[in-house]
Coordinates of C-alpha atoms and ligand atoms in Angstrom, one line a residue:
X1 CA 5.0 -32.0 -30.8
X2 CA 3.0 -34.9 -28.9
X3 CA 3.3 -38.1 -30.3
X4 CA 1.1 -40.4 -29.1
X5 CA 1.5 -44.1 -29.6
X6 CA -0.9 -46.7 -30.4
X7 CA -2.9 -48.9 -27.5
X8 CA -0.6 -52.4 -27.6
X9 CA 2.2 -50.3 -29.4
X10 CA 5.5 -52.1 -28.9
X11 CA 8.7 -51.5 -27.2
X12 CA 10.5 -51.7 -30.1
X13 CA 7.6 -48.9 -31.6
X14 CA 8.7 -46.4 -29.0
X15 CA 12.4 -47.3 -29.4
X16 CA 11.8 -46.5 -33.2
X17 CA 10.4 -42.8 -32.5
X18 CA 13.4 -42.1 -29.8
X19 CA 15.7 -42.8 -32.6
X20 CA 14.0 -40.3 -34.7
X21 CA 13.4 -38.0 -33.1
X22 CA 17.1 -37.6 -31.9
X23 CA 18.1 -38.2 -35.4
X24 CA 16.6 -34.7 -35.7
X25 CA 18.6 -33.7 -32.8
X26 CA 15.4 -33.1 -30.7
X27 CA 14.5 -34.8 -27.5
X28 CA 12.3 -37.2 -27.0
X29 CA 10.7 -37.4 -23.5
X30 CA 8.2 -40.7 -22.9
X31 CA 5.2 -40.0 -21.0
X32 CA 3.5 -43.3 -19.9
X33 CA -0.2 -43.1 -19.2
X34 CA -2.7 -44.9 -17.7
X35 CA -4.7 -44.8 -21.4
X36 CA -1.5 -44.5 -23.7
X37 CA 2.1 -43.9 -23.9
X38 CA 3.1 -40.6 -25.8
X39 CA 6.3 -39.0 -26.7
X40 CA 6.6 -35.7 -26.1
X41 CA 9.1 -33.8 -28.5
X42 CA 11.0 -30.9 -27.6
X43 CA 14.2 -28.5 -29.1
X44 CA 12.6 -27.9 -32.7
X45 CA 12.6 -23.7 -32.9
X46 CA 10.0 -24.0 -35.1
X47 CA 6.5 -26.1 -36.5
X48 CA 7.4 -29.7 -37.0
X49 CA 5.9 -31.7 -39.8
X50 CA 3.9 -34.8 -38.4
X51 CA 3.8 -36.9 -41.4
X52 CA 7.0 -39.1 -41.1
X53 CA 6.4 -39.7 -37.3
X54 CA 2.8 -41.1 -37.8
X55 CA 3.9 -42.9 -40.8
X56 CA 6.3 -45.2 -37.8
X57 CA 4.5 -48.7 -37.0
X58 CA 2.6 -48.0 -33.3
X59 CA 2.1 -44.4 -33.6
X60 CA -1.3 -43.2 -33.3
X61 CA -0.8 -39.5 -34.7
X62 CA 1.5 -37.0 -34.1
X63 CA 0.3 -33.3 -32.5
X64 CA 1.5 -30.2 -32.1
X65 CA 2.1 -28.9 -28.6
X66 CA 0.8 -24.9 -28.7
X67 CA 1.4 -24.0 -25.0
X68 CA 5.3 -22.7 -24.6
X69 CA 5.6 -25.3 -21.3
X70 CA 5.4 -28.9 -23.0
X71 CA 5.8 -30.8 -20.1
X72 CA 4.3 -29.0 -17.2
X73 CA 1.3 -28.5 -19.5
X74 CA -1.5 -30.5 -19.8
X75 CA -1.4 -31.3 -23.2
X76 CA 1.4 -33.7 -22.9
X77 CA -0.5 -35.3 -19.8
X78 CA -3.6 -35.2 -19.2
X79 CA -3.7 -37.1 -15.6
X80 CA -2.3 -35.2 -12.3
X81 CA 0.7 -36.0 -11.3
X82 CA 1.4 -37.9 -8.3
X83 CA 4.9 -37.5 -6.2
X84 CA 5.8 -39.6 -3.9
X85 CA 7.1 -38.0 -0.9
X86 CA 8.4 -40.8 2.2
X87 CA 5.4 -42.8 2.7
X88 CA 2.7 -40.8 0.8
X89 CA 1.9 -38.7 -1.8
X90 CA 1.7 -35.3 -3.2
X91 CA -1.2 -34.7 -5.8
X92 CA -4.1 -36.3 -6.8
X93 CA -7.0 -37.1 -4.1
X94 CA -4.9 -36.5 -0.6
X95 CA -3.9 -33.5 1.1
X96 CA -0.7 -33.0 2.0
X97 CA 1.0 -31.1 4.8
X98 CA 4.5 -30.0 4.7
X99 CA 5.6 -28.1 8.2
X100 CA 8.3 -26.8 10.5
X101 CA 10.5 -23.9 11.5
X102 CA 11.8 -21.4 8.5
X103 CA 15.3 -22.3 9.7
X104 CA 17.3 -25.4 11.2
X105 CA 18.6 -23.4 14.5
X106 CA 19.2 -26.8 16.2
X107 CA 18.9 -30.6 17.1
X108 CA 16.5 -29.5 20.1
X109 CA 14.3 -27.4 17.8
X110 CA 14.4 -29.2 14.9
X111 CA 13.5 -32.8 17.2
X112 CA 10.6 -31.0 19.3
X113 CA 9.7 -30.0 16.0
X114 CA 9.0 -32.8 14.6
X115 CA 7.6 -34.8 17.3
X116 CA 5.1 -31.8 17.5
X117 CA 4.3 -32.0 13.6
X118 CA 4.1 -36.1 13.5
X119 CA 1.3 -36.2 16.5
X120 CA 0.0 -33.6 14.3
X121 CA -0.8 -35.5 11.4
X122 CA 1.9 -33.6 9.0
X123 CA 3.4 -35.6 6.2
X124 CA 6.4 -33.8 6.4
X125 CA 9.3 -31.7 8.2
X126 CA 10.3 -28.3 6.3
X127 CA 13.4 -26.3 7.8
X128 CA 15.9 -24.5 5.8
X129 CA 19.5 -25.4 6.2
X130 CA 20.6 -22.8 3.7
X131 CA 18.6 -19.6 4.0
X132 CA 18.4 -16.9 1.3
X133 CA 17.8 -13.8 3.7
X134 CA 16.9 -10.3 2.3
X135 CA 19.5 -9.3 4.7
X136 CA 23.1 -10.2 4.7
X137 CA 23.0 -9.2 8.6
X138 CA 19.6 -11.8 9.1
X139 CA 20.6 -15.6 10.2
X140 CA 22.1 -17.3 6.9
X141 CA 21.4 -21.1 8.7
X142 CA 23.8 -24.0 9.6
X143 CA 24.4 -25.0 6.2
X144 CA 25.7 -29.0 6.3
X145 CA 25.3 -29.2 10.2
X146 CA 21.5 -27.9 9.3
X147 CA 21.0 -31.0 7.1
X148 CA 22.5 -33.5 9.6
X149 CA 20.1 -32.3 12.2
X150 CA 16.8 -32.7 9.7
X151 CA 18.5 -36.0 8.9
X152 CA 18.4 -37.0 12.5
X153 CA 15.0 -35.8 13.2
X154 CA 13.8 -37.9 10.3
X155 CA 15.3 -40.7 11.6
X156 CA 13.6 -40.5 14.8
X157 CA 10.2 -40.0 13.7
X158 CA 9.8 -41.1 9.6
X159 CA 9.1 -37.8 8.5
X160 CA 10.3 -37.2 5.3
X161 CA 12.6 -33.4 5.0
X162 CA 11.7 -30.8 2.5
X163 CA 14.8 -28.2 2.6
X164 CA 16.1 -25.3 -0.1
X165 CA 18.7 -25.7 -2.3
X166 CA 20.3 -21.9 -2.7
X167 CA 23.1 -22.5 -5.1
X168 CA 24.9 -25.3 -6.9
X169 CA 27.2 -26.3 -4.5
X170 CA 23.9 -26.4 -1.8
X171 CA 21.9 -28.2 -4.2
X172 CA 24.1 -31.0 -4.2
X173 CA 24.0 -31.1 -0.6
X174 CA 20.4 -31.3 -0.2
X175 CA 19.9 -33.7 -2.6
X176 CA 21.0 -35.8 -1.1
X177 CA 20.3 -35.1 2.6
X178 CA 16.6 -34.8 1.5
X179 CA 13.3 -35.9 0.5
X180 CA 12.2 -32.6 -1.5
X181 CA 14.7 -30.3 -2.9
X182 CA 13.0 -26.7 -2.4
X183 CA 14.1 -24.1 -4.9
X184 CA 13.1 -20.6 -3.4
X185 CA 11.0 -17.8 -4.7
X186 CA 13.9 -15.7 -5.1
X187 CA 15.8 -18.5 -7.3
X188 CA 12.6 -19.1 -9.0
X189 CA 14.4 -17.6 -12.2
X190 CA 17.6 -18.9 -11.4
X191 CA 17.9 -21.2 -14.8
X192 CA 21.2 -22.6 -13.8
X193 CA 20.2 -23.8 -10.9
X194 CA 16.5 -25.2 -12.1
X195 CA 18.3 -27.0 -14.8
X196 CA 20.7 -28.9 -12.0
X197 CA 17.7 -29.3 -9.8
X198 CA 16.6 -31.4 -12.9
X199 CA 19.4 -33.4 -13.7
X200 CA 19.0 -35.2 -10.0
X201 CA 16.4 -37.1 -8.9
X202 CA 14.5 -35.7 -5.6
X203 CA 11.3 -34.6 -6.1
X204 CA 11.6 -30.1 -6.4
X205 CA 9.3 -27.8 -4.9
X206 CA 9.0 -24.9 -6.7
X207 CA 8.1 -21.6 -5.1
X208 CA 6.4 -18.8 -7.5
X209 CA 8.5 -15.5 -7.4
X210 CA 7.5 -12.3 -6.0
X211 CA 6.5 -11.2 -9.5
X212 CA 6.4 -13.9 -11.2
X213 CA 3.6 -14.7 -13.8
X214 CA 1.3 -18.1 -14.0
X215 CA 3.3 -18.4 -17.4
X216 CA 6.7 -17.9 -15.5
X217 CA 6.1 -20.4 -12.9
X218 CA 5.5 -23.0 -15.5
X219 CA 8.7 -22.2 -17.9
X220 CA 10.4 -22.6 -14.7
X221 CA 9.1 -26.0 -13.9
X222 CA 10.0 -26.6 -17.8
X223 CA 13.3 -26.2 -16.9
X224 CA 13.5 -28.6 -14.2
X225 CA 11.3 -31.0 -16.4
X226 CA 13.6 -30.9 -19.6
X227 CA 16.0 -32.0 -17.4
X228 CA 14.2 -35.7 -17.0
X229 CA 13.1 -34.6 -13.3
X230 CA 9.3 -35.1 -13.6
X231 CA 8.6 -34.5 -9.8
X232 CA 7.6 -31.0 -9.6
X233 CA 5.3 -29.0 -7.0
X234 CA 4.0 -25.9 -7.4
X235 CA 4.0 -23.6 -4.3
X236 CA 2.2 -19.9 -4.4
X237 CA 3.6 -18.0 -1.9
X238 CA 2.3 -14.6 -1.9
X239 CA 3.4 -11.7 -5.0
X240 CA 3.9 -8.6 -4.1
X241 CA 1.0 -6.2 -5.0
X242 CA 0.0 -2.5 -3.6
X243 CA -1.5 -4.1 -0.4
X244 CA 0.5 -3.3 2.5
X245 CA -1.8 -4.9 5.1
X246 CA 0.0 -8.2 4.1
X247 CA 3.4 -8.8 3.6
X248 CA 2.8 -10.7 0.1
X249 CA -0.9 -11.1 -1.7
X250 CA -1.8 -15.0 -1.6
X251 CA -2.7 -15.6 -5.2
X252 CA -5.2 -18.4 -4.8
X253 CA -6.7 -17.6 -8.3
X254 CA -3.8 -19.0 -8.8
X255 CA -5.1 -22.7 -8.0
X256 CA -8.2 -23.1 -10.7
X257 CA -5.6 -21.0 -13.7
X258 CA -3.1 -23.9 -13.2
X259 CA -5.2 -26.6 -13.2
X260 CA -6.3 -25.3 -16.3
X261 CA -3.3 -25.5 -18.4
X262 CA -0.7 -27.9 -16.1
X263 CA -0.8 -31.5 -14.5
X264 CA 1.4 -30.6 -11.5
X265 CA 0.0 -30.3 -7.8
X266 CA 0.1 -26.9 -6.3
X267 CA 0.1 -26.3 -3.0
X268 CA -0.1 -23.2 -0.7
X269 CA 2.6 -21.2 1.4
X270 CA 0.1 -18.8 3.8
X271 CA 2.8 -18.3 6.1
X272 CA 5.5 -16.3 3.8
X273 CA 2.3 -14.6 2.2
X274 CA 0.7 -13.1 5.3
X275 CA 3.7 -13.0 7.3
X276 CA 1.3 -12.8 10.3
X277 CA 1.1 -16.0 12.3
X278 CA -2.6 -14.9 13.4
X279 CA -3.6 -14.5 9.8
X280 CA -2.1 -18.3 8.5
X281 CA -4.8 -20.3 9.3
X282 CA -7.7 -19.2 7.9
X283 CA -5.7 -18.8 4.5
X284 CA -4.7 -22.1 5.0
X285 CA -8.4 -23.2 5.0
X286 CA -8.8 -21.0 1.6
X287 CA -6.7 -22.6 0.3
X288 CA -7.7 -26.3 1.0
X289 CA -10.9 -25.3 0.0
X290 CA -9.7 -23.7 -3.4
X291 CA -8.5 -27.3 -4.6
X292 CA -4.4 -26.4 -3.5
X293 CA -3.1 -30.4 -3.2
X294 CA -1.4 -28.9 0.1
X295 CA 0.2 -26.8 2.6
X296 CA 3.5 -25.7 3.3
X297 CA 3.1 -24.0 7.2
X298 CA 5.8 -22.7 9.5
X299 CA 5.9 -23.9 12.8
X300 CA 8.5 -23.4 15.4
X301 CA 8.0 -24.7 18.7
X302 CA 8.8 -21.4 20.8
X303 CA 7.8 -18.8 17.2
X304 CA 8.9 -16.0 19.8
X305 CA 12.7 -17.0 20.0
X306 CA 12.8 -17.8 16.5
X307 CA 16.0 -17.1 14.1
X308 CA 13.8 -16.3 11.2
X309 CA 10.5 -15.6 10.4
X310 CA 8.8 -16.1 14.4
X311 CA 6.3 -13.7 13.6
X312 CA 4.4 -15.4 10.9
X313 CA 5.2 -19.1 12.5
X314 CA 2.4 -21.1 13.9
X315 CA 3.3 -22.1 17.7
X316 CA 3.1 -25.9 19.0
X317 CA -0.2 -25.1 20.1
X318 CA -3.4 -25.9 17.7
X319 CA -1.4 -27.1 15.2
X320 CA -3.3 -30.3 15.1
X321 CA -6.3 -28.9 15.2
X322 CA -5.1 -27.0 12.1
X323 CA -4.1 -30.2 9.8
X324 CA -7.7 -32.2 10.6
X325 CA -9.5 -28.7 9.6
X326 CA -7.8 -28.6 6.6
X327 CA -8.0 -32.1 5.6
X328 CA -11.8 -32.1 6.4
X329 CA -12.2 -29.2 4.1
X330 CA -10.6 -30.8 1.1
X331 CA -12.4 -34.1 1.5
X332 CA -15.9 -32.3 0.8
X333 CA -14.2 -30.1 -2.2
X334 CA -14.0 -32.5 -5.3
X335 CA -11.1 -30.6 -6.1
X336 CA -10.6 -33.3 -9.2
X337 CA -13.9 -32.5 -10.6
X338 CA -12.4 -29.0 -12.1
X339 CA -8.9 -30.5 -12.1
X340 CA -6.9 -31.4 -15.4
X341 CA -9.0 -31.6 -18.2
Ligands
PEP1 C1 11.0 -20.4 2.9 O1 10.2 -21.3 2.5 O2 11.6 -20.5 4.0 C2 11.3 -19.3 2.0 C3 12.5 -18.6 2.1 O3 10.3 -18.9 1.3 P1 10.2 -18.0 -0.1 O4 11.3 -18.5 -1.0 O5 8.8 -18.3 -0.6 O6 10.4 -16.6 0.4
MN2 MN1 10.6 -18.4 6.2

């Protein structure tokens, strides 16, 4: 249930409808708006009766909620959310570029790296410290030492760090080592750890399993959100299909479905979807010009002697060219105009 409060509706109004709605023993989670403030209501297993919250002073009316996701939907909010990410933001009218290597290998990679990325124009440094590998055999990363050296590297040239959380004990670590805690496709499902992702503060960036549905994605961001962590991004990745010329299918119908039905930004991972370097750009461009808020791109300065994932990882070369190709395509899409409605 959505209760939304009146226009010049007190403190003491919204205090009131806190307290009863946790007298129910519900949750009460307050939504302020640019228009209104509402109170979104979640727990009840079943209908709620909206009678004895719209007869509370400074409530407007009280509604029910029909979509399973309360908060990721957009019937709880109806403006897109907006994260703030170092300097800038995720969501709304920018485009935003997250980049770097799929693993922290070292201080000389992860530094070149980032150099390379800021001249480009990125808006911030991705590198996993923790990697979940198919493979027990494939490179697992440097762990702590991996977040010590993206901490470094942000220190030398303001770019915030985006790196995965793979477990509790990791989560902890990277939040607070990082900018953007990045829960993987494979722990997309991983309730536990979703729920702990939303019980801290960092913004989370949510990667859409393998076979995971548009409703999926969103009861996953649900359970970061009915944590109290309202900083979520959406990333498709790639599902796997019957195609075989690609190592996942880019999903970018994905992009107009969830601005249908949620608030959050999405962006767009071409790299782990093609997992062909020579294929990543022009998804890229799809993708800025299919309204995705951003990019996630692998980069590694030398892709041939990378750890993990060299093959579908941009070089240092014509990256730049990249990021002003994709943010000239999304200025001339009004991706608002079919945005949240
Ligand atoms: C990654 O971003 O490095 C990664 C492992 O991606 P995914 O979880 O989408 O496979
Ligand atoms: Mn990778």
């Amino acid at each position: 249930m959505l209760i939304v409060m009146k226009k010049g509706s007190s403190r003491e109004d919204l205090a009131r409808v806190e307290r009863a709605v946790e007298d129910l023993g519900l949750r009460p989670h307050v939504l302020p708006g640019a228009e209104r403030t509402a109170v979104a209501v979640t727990g009840n297993a079943g209908p709620l009766d909206p009678a004895p919250f719209e007869a509370l002073p400074g409530v407007a009316q009280a509604v029910p909620i029909t979509r399973p996701y309360k908060l990721a939907g957009n019937e709880a909010r109806s403006e897109p959310t907006r994260v703030r990410i170092g300097a800038g933001t995720l969501g709304g009218e920018g485009f935003f570029v997250v980049a770097g290597p799929c693993a922290v290998e070292s201080d000389d990679q992860i530094l070149a790296t980032a150099h390379l990325l800021k001249a480009a124009g990125a808006d911030a440094l991705r590198g996993g410290a923790y990697k979940p590998r198919s493979s027990p055999y494939s490179f697992q990363g440097l762990g702590a030492e991996g977040l010590a050296i993206l901490a470094r590297a942000r220190e030398a040239t303001g770019l915030p760090i985006v790196t995965e959380a793979v477990d509790e004990a990791s989560l902890e670590r990277v939040a607070e080592a990082a900018d953007v805690v990045q829960v993987g496709a494979r722990n997309m499902q991983n309730y536990e750890l979703l729920k702990r992702a939303g019980r801290q503060r960092k913004p989370v960036l949510l990667k859409r399993g393998m076979s995971a549905t548009l409703e999926d994605l969103l009861l996953s961001a649900e359970y970061v959100m009915s944590e109290g962590n309202r900083d979520v991004i959406l990333c498709e990745r790639g599902i796997r299909t019957f195609s075989q010329h690609s190592r996942y299918t880019l999903d970018l119908s994905v992009i107009p479905a969830l601005r249908d039905v949620s608030h959050l930004p999405v962006i767009v991972d071409p790299s782990h979807a093609t997992g062909l370097r020579g294929r990543v750009p022009s998804m890229a461009r799809a993708a800025a010009a299919a309204g995705a808020d951003g990019v996630l791109l692998e980069v590694h300065p030398s892709p041939e002697r990378a750890l993990s994932d060299g093959r579908q990882s941009l070089g240092p070369d014509r990256v730049g060219e990249l990021v002003a190709e994709l943010r000239a395509i999304a200025s001339v899409v009004s991706r608002r105009a079919e945005a949240v409605r």
